[in-house]
PDB file of C-alpha atoms in Angstrom:
ATOM      1  CA  MET T 191      -0.013   0.050  -0.055  1.00  0.00           C
ATOM      2  CA  ILE T 192       1.385   3.282  -1.042  1.00  0.00           C
ATOM      3  CA  VAL T 193       1.236   6.482   1.276  1.00  0.00           C
ATOM      4  CA  MET T 194      -1.538   8.496  -0.770  1.00  0.00           C
ATOM      5  CA  ARG T 195      -0.454  12.335  -1.057  1.00  0.00           C
ATOM      6  CA  MET T 196      -1.968  14.890  -3.473  1.00  0.00           C
ATOM      7  CA  ASN T 197       1.363  14.660  -5.819  1.00  0.00           C
ATOM      8  CA  THR T 198       0.930  10.948  -5.857  1.00  0.00           C
ATOM      9  CA  GLY T 199       1.010  10.333  -9.820  1.00  0.00           C
ATOM     10  CA  ASP T 200      -1.782   8.345 -11.442  1.00  0.00           C
ATOM     11  CA  THR T 201       1.059   5.712 -12.957  1.00  0.00           C
ATOM     12  CA  GLU T 202       1.885   4.999  -9.322  1.00  0.00           C
ATOM     13  CA  LEU T 203      -1.771   4.939  -8.139  1.00  0.00           C
ATOM     14  CA  ALA T 204      -2.620   2.590 -11.140  1.00  0.00           C
ATOM     15  CA  LEU T 205      -0.051   0.160 -10.325  1.00  0.00           C
ATOM     16  CA  ALA T 206      -0.676   0.258  -6.612  1.00  0.00           C
ATOM     17  CA  ALA T 207      -4.269  -0.057  -7.601  1.00  0.00           C
ATOM     18  CA  ALA T 208      -3.533  -3.307  -9.720  1.00  0.00           C
ATOM     19  CA  GLY T 209      -1.993  -4.648  -6.644  1.00  0.00           C
ATOM     20  CA  GLY T 210      -4.892  -4.593  -4.710  1.00  0.00           C
ATOM     21  CA  ASP T 211      -4.973  -1.000  -2.959  1.00  0.00           C
ATOM     22  CA  ALA T 212      -8.653   0.135  -2.667  1.00  0.00           C
ATOM     23  CA  LYS T 213      -7.555   3.327  -1.763  1.00  0.00           C
ATOM     24  CA  ALA T 214      -5.357   4.075  -4.711  1.00  0.00           C
ATOM     25  CA  PHE T 215      -7.940   2.874  -6.850  1.00  0.00           C
ATOM     26  CA  SER T 216     -10.501   5.277  -5.396  1.00  0.00           C
ATOM     27  CA  LEU T 217      -8.253   8.090  -5.541  1.00  0.00           C
ATOM     28  CA  LEU T 218      -7.603   7.093  -9.149  1.00  0.00           C
ATOM     29  CA  LEU T 219     -11.042   6.871 -10.029  1.00  0.00           C
ATOM     30  CA  GLU T 220     -11.906  10.160  -8.550  1.00  0.00           C
ATOM     31  CA  ARG T 221      -9.082  11.875 -10.415  1.00  0.00           C
ATOM     32  CA  SER T 222      -9.983  10.658 -13.680  1.00  0.00           C
ATOM     33  CA  TYR T 223     -14.107  10.098 -13.688  1.00  0.00           C
ATOM     34  CA  ASP T 224     -14.674  13.737 -15.045  1.00  0.00           C
ATOM     35  CA  ARG T 225     -12.698  13.306 -17.927  1.00  0.00           C
ATOM     36  CA  LEU T 226     -13.396   9.900 -18.569  1.00  0.00           C
ATOM     37  CA  PHE T 227     -17.297  10.691 -18.715  1.00  0.00           C
ATOM     38  CA  GLY T 228     -16.511  13.690 -20.980  1.00  0.00           C
ATOM     39  CA  LEU T 229     -14.933  11.325 -23.559  1.00  0.00           C
ATOM     40  CA  CYS T 230     -17.654   8.583 -23.225  1.00  0.00           C
ATOM     41  CA  PHE T 231     -20.319  11.440 -23.864  1.00  0.00           C
ATOM     42  CA  ARG T 232     -18.265  12.510 -27.051  1.00  0.00           C
ATOM     43  CA  LEU T 233     -18.076   9.013 -27.866  1.00  0.00           C
ATOM     44  CA  THR T 234     -21.662   8.099 -27.604  1.00  0.00           C
ATOM     45  CA  GLY T 235     -23.641  11.386 -28.107  1.00  0.00           C
ATOM     46  CA  SER T 236     -25.980  10.543 -25.467  1.00  0.00           C
ATOM     47  CA  ARG T 237     -25.793  11.640 -21.585  1.00  0.00           C
ATOM     48  CA  PHE T 238     -27.580   8.116 -20.716  1.00  0.00           C
ATOM     49  CA  GLU T 239     -25.145   6.138 -22.927  1.00  0.00           C
ATOM     50  CA  ALA T 240     -22.280   7.767 -21.857  1.00  0.00           C
ATOM     51  CA  GLU T 241     -23.380   7.098 -18.247  1.00  0.00           C
ATOM     52  CA  ASP T 242     -23.880   3.653 -18.860  1.00  0.00           C
ATOM     53  CA  LEU T 243     -20.408   2.986 -20.789  1.00  0.00           C
ATOM     54  CA  CYS T 244     -18.483   5.148 -18.207  1.00  0.00           C
ATOM     55  CA  GLN T 245     -20.123   2.690 -15.582  1.00  0.00           C
ATOM     56  CA  ASP T 246     -19.328  -0.300 -17.459  1.00  0.00           C
ATOM     57  CA  ILE T 247     -15.651   0.770 -17.559  1.00  0.00           C
ATOM     58  CA  CYS T 248     -15.477   1.676 -14.059  1.00  0.00           C
ATOM     59  CA  ALA T 249     -17.063  -1.637 -13.097  1.00  0.00           C
ATOM     60  CA  ALA T 250     -14.491  -3.581 -15.390  1.00  0.00           C
ATOM     61  CA  LEU T 251     -11.463  -1.289 -14.635  1.00  0.00           C
ATOM     62  CA  PRO T 252     -10.229  -3.304 -11.536  1.00  0.00           C
ATOM     63  CA  ALA T 253      -9.600  -6.128 -13.557  1.00  0.00           C
ATOM     64  CA  LYS T 254      -8.132  -4.372 -16.737  1.00  0.00           C
ATOM     65  CA  LEU T 255      -5.651  -2.704 -14.195  1.00  0.00           C
ATOM     66  CA  MET T 256      -4.062  -5.847 -13.733  1.00  0.00           C
ATOM     67  CA  ARG T 257      -2.557  -5.351 -17.284  1.00  0.00           C
ATOM     68  CA  PHE T 258      -1.648  -1.835 -16.931  1.00  0.00           C
ATOM     69  CA  GLU T 259       1.963  -1.775 -17.065  1.00  0.00           C
ATOM     70  CA  GLY T 260       2.884   1.849 -17.017  1.00  0.00           C
ATOM     71  CA  GLY T 261       4.094   1.893 -20.357  1.00  0.00           C
ATOM     72  CA  SER T 262       2.079   4.774 -21.041  1.00  0.00           C
ATOM     73  CA  SER T 263       0.625   7.542 -18.928  1.00  0.00           C
ATOM     74  CA  PHE T 264      -2.513   6.463 -17.245  1.00  0.00           C
ATOM     75  CA  SER T 265      -5.060   8.690 -19.137  1.00  0.00           C
ATOM     76  CA  THR T 266      -3.780   7.526 -22.341  1.00  0.00           C
ATOM     77  CA  TRP T 267      -4.306   3.938 -21.108  1.00  0.00           C
ATOM     78  CA  LEU T 268      -7.669   4.639 -19.593  1.00  0.00           C
ATOM     79  CA  TYR T 269      -8.687   6.448 -23.113  1.00  0.00           C
ATOM     80  CA  ARG T 270      -7.622   3.450 -25.030  1.00  0.00           C
ATOM     81  CA  VAL T 271      -9.897   1.370 -22.541  1.00  0.00           C
ATOM     82  CA  ALA T 272     -12.616   3.736 -23.151  1.00  0.00           C
ATOM     83  CA  VAL T 273     -12.639   3.682 -27.170  1.00  0.00           C
ATOM     84  CA  ASN T 274     -12.357  -0.154 -27.233  1.00  0.00           C
ATOM     85  CA  ALA T 275     -15.134  -0.072 -24.864  1.00  0.00           C
ATOM     86  CA  SER T 276     -17.002   2.177 -27.161  1.00  0.00           C
ATOM     87  CA  HIS T 277     -16.332  -0.010 -30.337  1.00  0.00           C
ATOM     88  CA  ASP T 278     -17.659  -3.114 -28.255  1.00  0.00           C
ATOM     89  CA  ARG T 279     -20.807  -1.387 -27.211  1.00  0.00           C
ATOM     90  CA  ARG T 280     -21.537  -0.124 -30.972  1.00  0.00           C
ATOM     91  CA  ARG T 281     -20.538  -3.644 -32.426  1.00  0.00           C
ATOM     92  CA  ARG T 282     -23.400  -4.894 -29.889  1.00  0.00           C
ATOM     93  CA  ALA T 283     -25.543  -2.415 -30.810  1.00  0.00           C
ATOM     94  CA  ALA T 284     -25.182  -2.876 -34.535  1.00  0.00           C
ATOM     95  CA  THR T 285     -25.704  -6.715 -33.967  1.00  0.00           C
ATOM     96  CA  ARG T 286     -29.293  -6.237 -31.984  1.00  0.00           C
ATOM     97  CA  SER T 287     -30.693  -3.353 -34.307  1.00  0.00           C
ATOM     98  CA  LYS T 288     -29.649  -2.625 -38.070  1.00  0.00           C
ATOM     99  CA  ALA T 289     -31.376   0.702 -37.979  1.00  0.00           C
ATOM    100  CA  ALA T 290     -28.948   3.494 -37.205  1.00  0.00           C
ATOM    101  CA  GLN T 291     -30.440   5.442 -34.218  1.00  0.00           C
ATOM    102  CA  GLY T 292     -28.056   8.495 -34.333  1.00  0.00           C
ATOM    103  CA  TRP T 293     -26.402  10.388 -31.488  1.00  0.00           C
ATOM    104  CA  GLY T 294     -29.499  10.636 -29.481  1.00  0.00           C
ATOM    105  CA  ASP T 295     -31.636  13.205 -27.612  1.00  0.00           C
ATOM    106  CA  TRP T 296     -28.855  14.856 -25.785  1.00  0.00           C
ATOM    107  CA  GLU T 297     -30.137  18.244 -27.259  1.00  0.00           C
ATOM    108  CA  VAL T 298     -33.746  17.677 -25.102  1.00  0.00           C
ATOM    109  CA  ASN T 299     -31.943  18.245 -21.756  1.00  0.00           C
ATOM    110  CA  ARG T 300     -29.729  21.392 -22.726  1.00  0.00           C
ATOM    111  CA  THR T 301     -30.977  24.616 -21.681  1.00  0.00           C
ATOM    112  CA  GLU T 302     -28.469  27.010 -23.021  1.00  0.00           C
ATOM    113  CA  ALA T 303     -29.662  30.443 -23.252  1.00  0.00           C
ATOM    114  CA  ASN T 304     -28.124  31.080 -26.825  1.00  0.00           C
ATOM    115  CA  LYS T 305     -30.187  29.057 -28.982  1.00  0.00           C
ATOM    116  CA  GLU T 306     -28.120  29.674 -32.103  1.00  0.00           C
ATOM    117  CA  GLN T 307     -24.868  28.305 -30.494  1.00  0.00           C
ATOM    118  CA  ALA T 308     -26.809  25.003 -29.300  1.00  0.00           C
ATOM    119  CA  GLU T 309     -28.023  24.344 -32.792  1.00  0.00           C
ATOM    120  CA  ALA T 310     -24.702  24.810 -34.154  1.00  0.00           C
ATOM    121  CA  GLN T 311     -23.311  22.175 -31.543  1.00  0.00           C
ATOM    122  CA  ASN T 312     -26.135  20.210 -32.330  1.00  0.00           C
ATOM    123  CA  TRP T 313     -25.400  19.994 -35.799  1.00  0.00           C
ATOM    124  CA  LEU T 314     -21.574  19.214 -35.214  1.00  0.00           C
ATOM    125  CA  MET T 315     -22.446  16.476 -32.973  1.00  0.00           C
ATOM    126  CA  GLN T 316     -24.983  15.063 -35.825  1.00  0.00           C
ATOM    127  CA  ALA T 317     -22.404  15.298 -38.630  1.00  0.00           C
ATOM    128  CA  ILE T 318     -19.725  13.775 -36.428  1.00  0.00           C
ATOM    129  CA  GLY T 319     -22.069  11.117 -35.864  1.00  0.00           C
ATOM    130  CA  SER T 320     -22.225  10.232 -39.544  1.00  0.00           C
ATOM    131  CA  LEU T 321     -18.487  10.193 -39.757  1.00  0.00           C
ATOM    132  CA  PRO T 322     -16.902   6.634 -39.915  1.00  0.00           C
ATOM    133  CA  ASP T 323     -15.739   5.073 -36.564  1.00  0.00           C
ATOM    134  CA  ASP T 324     -12.125   6.047 -36.843  1.00  0.00           C
ATOM    135  CA  LEU T 325     -12.627   9.560 -37.713  1.00  0.00           C
ATOM    136  CA  ARG T 326     -15.350   9.903 -34.971  1.00  0.00           C
ATOM    137  CA  ASP T 327     -12.928   8.468 -32.427  1.00  0.00           C
ATOM    138  CA  THR T 328     -10.490  10.523 -33.624  1.00  0.00           C
ATOM    139  CA  VAL T 329     -11.961  14.042 -33.415  1.00  0.00           C
ATOM    140  CA  ALA T 330     -13.790  12.781 -30.051  1.00  0.00           C
ATOM    141  CA  LEU T 331     -10.221  12.684 -28.492  1.00  0.00           C
ATOM    142  CA  VAL T 332      -9.081  15.810 -30.266  1.00  0.00           C
ATOM    143  CA  MET T 333     -11.995  17.768 -28.752  1.00  0.00           C
ATOM    144  CA  ASP T 334     -10.615  16.409 -25.288  1.00  0.00           C
ATOM    145  CA  ASP T 335      -7.731  18.637 -25.895  1.00  0.00           C
ATOM    146  CA  MET T 336      -5.410  15.732 -26.490  1.00  0.00           C
ATOM    147  CA  ASN T 337      -2.425  16.584 -28.914  1.00  0.00           C
ATOM    148  CA  HIS T 338      -1.951  14.480 -31.986  1.00  0.00           C
ATOM    149  CA  ARG T 339       0.884  12.372 -30.779  1.00  0.00           C
ATOM    150  CA  ASP T 340      -1.445  11.463 -27.456  1.00  0.00           C
ATOM    151  CA  VAL T 341      -4.293  10.663 -29.807  1.00  0.00           C
ATOM    152  CA  GLY T 342      -2.312   8.461 -31.968  1.00  0.00           C
ATOM    153  CA  GLU T 343      -0.799   6.389 -28.990  1.00  0.00           C
ATOM    154  CA  VAL T 344      -4.571   5.853 -27.817  1.00  0.00           C
ATOM    155  CA  LEU T 345      -5.612   4.520 -31.009  1.00  0.00           C
ATOM    156  CA  GLY T 346      -2.653   2.746 -32.085  1.00  0.00           C
ATOM    157  CA  VAL T 347      -1.776   4.957 -35.087  1.00  0.00           C
ATOM    158  CA  SER T 348       0.868   7.465 -35.939  1.00  0.00           C
ATOM    159  CA  GLU T 349       0.932  11.053 -35.211  1.00  0.00           C
ATOM    160  CA  GLY T 350       0.906  11.862 -39.041  1.00  0.00           C
ATOM    161  CA  THR T 351      -2.138   9.473 -39.518  1.00  0.00           C
ATOM    162  CA  ILE T 352      -4.130  11.576 -36.680  1.00  0.00           C
ATOM    163  CA  SER T 353      -3.139  15.016 -38.537  1.00  0.00           C
ATOM    164  CA  TRP T 354      -4.625  13.191 -41.910  1.00  0.00           C
ATOM    165  CA  ARG T 355      -7.782  12.147 -40.025  1.00  0.00           C
ATOM    166  CA  MET T 356      -8.419  15.572 -38.460  1.00  0.00           C
ATOM    167  CA  SER T 357      -7.771  17.173 -42.060  1.00  0.00           C
ATOM    168  CA  GLU T 358     -10.355  14.445 -43.444  1.00  0.00           C
ATOM    169  CA  VAL T 359     -12.748  15.363 -40.791  1.00  0.00           C
ATOM    170  CA  LYS T 360     -12.869  19.098 -41.514  1.00  0.00           C
ATOM    171  CA  LYS T 361     -13.072  18.143 -45.386  1.00  0.00           C
ATOM    172  CA  ARG T 362     -16.020  16.049 -44.776  1.00  0.00           C
ATOM    173  CA  LEU T 363     -17.938  18.298 -42.108  1.00  0.00           C
ATOM    174  CA  LYS T 364     -17.321  20.867 -44.826  1.00  0.00           C
ATOM    175  CA  GLU T 365     -19.072  18.778 -47.604  1.00  0.00           C
ATOM    176  CA  ILE T 366     -22.003  17.879 -44.985  1.00  0.00           C
ATOM    177  CA  LYS T 367     -22.537  21.762 -44.476  1.00  0.00           C
ATOM    178  CA  GLU T 368     -22.294  22.495 -47.982  1.00  0.00           C
ATOM    179  CA  ARG T 369     -24.849  19.715 -49.143  1.00  0.00           C
ATOM    180  CA  GLU T 370     -27.385  21.104 -46.535  1.00  0.00           C
ATOM    181  CA  GLN T 371     -27.172  24.620 -47.919  1.00  0.00           C
TER     182      GLN T 371
END
């Protein structure tokens, strides 16, 4: 059991948690949950789905931590776990239902005062939802303020591939916008 300090690093906490330290696991989850939920929301587009996905990830995390070796930062490793869990969830949903349901009704719960901004954000999420999985995952991670190198590490591709994908995302979003006008 490690002595918990505010400056204890996530990697050290993850390794301790993998060894069965419940306090380290609790602190690690406390530090990471909000960012994990934000990524899950961007990956699913629905608060309900994000909560469900995040809960599944957190429930599986103690067992998954046994495979954490500390070769990459904990946040990068956790994001990879989240992206993989999201892929698994999408595959299961596609198997159960052939009809695409889109990104959900997350707009219903929004109470933004600025309607124009809310409409623009809604359009963007729907447009991103129409992208292929690799581009959608890439843009979701980039929107979390991750740099291209870290996104590449999470997705298992090169930094150059991430830059190309972001260029492709911009091109496709522009095409969607032009078709709608």
